[in-house]
């Protein structure tokens, strides 16, 4: 299972970005998907998660500015970020809990992470 995140970049205070994360591989089912972020020297922190049936959970600092969504047909999770602030500057990582098959046919459960995409918000 591989996750490819994209959509990061440089934006001004108050601006918007949309992150995407596509999951590929021998996937049987994707359960929870999520976005986390990390600033150098600090622990990675939860931003938002979404279940397979669309239930969402957000960190308090999101304060209604971000929206997580997913397209199950495309095995993709999105994070729409509006009202970005300099404090949102971080590397954003996606993850997915999934069931997949190995080449020999064994079914395995795992949590996989994307490579991270940098979001920089200038003041």
Coordinates of C-alpha atoms in Angstrom, one line a residue:
X1 CA 0.0 0.0 0.0
X2 CA 1.4 3.4 -1.0
X3 CA 0.1 6.9 -0.2
X4 CA 0.9 9.9 -2.4
X5 CA 0.1 13.3 -0.9
X6 CA 0.0 16.5 -2.9
X7 CA -1.3 20.0 -2.8
X8 CA 1.1 21.7 -0.4
X9 CA 2.7 25.0 -1.1
X10 CA 3.2 28.6 -0.1
X11 CA 0.1 30.7 0.7
X12 CA -0.5 34.0 2.4
X13 CA -2.2 34.5 5.7
X14 CA -5.9 33.9 5.2
X15 CA -5.4 31.9 2.0
X16 CA -6.6 28.4 1.1
X17 CA -5.1 25.1 0.0
X18 CA -6.5 21.7 -0.9
X19 CA -4.4 18.7 0.0
X20 CA -5.0 15.3 -1.7
X21 CA -3.8 11.8 -0.8
X22 CA -4.3 8.9 -3.1
X23 CA -3.9 5.3 -1.9
X24 CA -2.7 2.6 -4.2
X25 CA -1.9 -1.0 -4.0
X26 CA -3.7 -4.4 -3.6
X27 CA -6.4 -2.8 -1.5
X28 CA -9.5 -4.7 -0.3
X29 CA -10.9 -2.0 2.0
X30 CA -9.8 1.4 3.4
X31 CA -11.2 2.1 6.9
X32 CA -10.2 5.3 8.6
X33 CA -8.2 7.9 6.8
X34 CA -6.6 11.0 8.2
X35 CA -4.4 14.0 8.1
X36 CA -1.7 14.9 10.6
X37 CA 0.9 17.6 10.7
X38 CA 4.4 18.1 12.1
X39 CA 6.6 21.1 12.8
X40 CA 10.4 20.4 13.2
X41 CA 11.1 19.7 16.8
X42 CA 7.5 18.9 17.7
X43 CA 5.5 15.7 17.8
X44 CA 3.2 14.9 14.9
X45 CA -0.4 16.0 15.7
X46 CA -3.8 15.0 14.5
X47 CA -5.6 17.4 12.2
X48 CA -8.6 15.4 11.1
X49 CA -9.9 11.9 10.5
X50 CA -12.7 10.4 8.5
X51 CA -14.2 6.9 8.6
X52 CA -15.3 4.8 5.7
X53 CA -18.9 6.0 6.1
X54 CA -17.9 9.6 6.3
X55 CA -17.9 10.4 10.0
X56 CA -15.3 13.1 10.8
X57 CA -13.2 14.2 13.7
X58 CA -11.2 17.4 13.9
X59 CA -8.5 18.8 16.2
X60 CA -9.7 21.8 18.2
X61 CA -7.3 24.2 16.5
X62 CA -9.1 23.6 13.2
X63 CA -12.0 25.7 14.5
X64 CA -14.2 25.1 11.4
X65 CA -11.5 26.2 8.9
X66 CA -10.6 22.8 7.5
X67 CA -12.8 20.1 5.9
X68 CA -11.8 16.5 5.4
X69 CA -13.5 14.4 2.8
X70 CA -12.9 11.2 0.8
X71 CA -13.8 9.6 -2.5
X72 CA -14.0 5.9 -1.8
X73 CA -14.1 5.1 -5.5
X74 CA -10.8 6.8 -6.0
X75 CA -9.3 5.7 -2.7
X76 CA -8.4 9.4 -2.1
X77 CA -8.7 11.6 1.0
X78 CA -8.8 15.4 0.8
X79 CA -8.2 18.3 3.2
X80 CA -9.7 21.6 2.2
X81 CA -7.9 24.3 4.3
X82 CA -9.4 27.8 4.4
X83 CA -8.4 30.7 6.6
X84 CA -4.8 29.5 6.9
X85 CA -2.7 31.1 9.5
X86 CA 1.2 31.2 9.9
X87 CA 0.7 28.8 12.8
X88 CA -0.6 26.2 10.3
X89 CA 2.9 26.0 8.7
X90 CA 4.0 22.4 8.9
X91 CA 4.5 19.2 6.9
X92 CA 1.2 17.5 6.4
X93 CA 1.0 13.7 6.4
X94 CA -1.9 11.5 5.3
X95 CA -2.6 8.1 6.6
X96 CA -4.9 5.2 6.0
X97 CA -5.9 2.1 7.8
X98 CA -6.6 -0.6 5.3
X99 CA -6.9 -4.3 4.4
X100 CA -4.8 -5.4 1.5
X101 CA -3.5 -8.6 0.0
X102 CA 0.1 -9.8 -0.3
X103 CA 1.2 -11.3 -3.6
X104 CA 0.7 -14.8 -2.1
X105 CA -2.9 -13.9 -1.3
X106 CA -2.6 -13.3 2.5
X107 CA -4.8 -10.6 3.8
X108 CA -3.1 -8.1 6.0
X109 CA -4.2 -5.0 8.0
X110 CA -2.0 -2.0 8.2
X111 CA -1.7 1.7 8.8
X112 CA 0.4 3.4 6.2
X113 CA 1.6 7.0 5.8
X114 CA 2.2 9.3 2.9
X115 CA 5.5 11.1 2.3
X116 CA 4.3 14.5 3.6
X117 CA 3.6 17.7 1.8
X118 CA 4.9 21.1 3.0
X119 CA 2.4 23.9 3.8
X120 CA 3.9 27.3 4.4
X121 CA 1.7 30.2 5.4
X122 CA 3.4 33.6 5.2
X123 CA 2.3 36.5 7.4

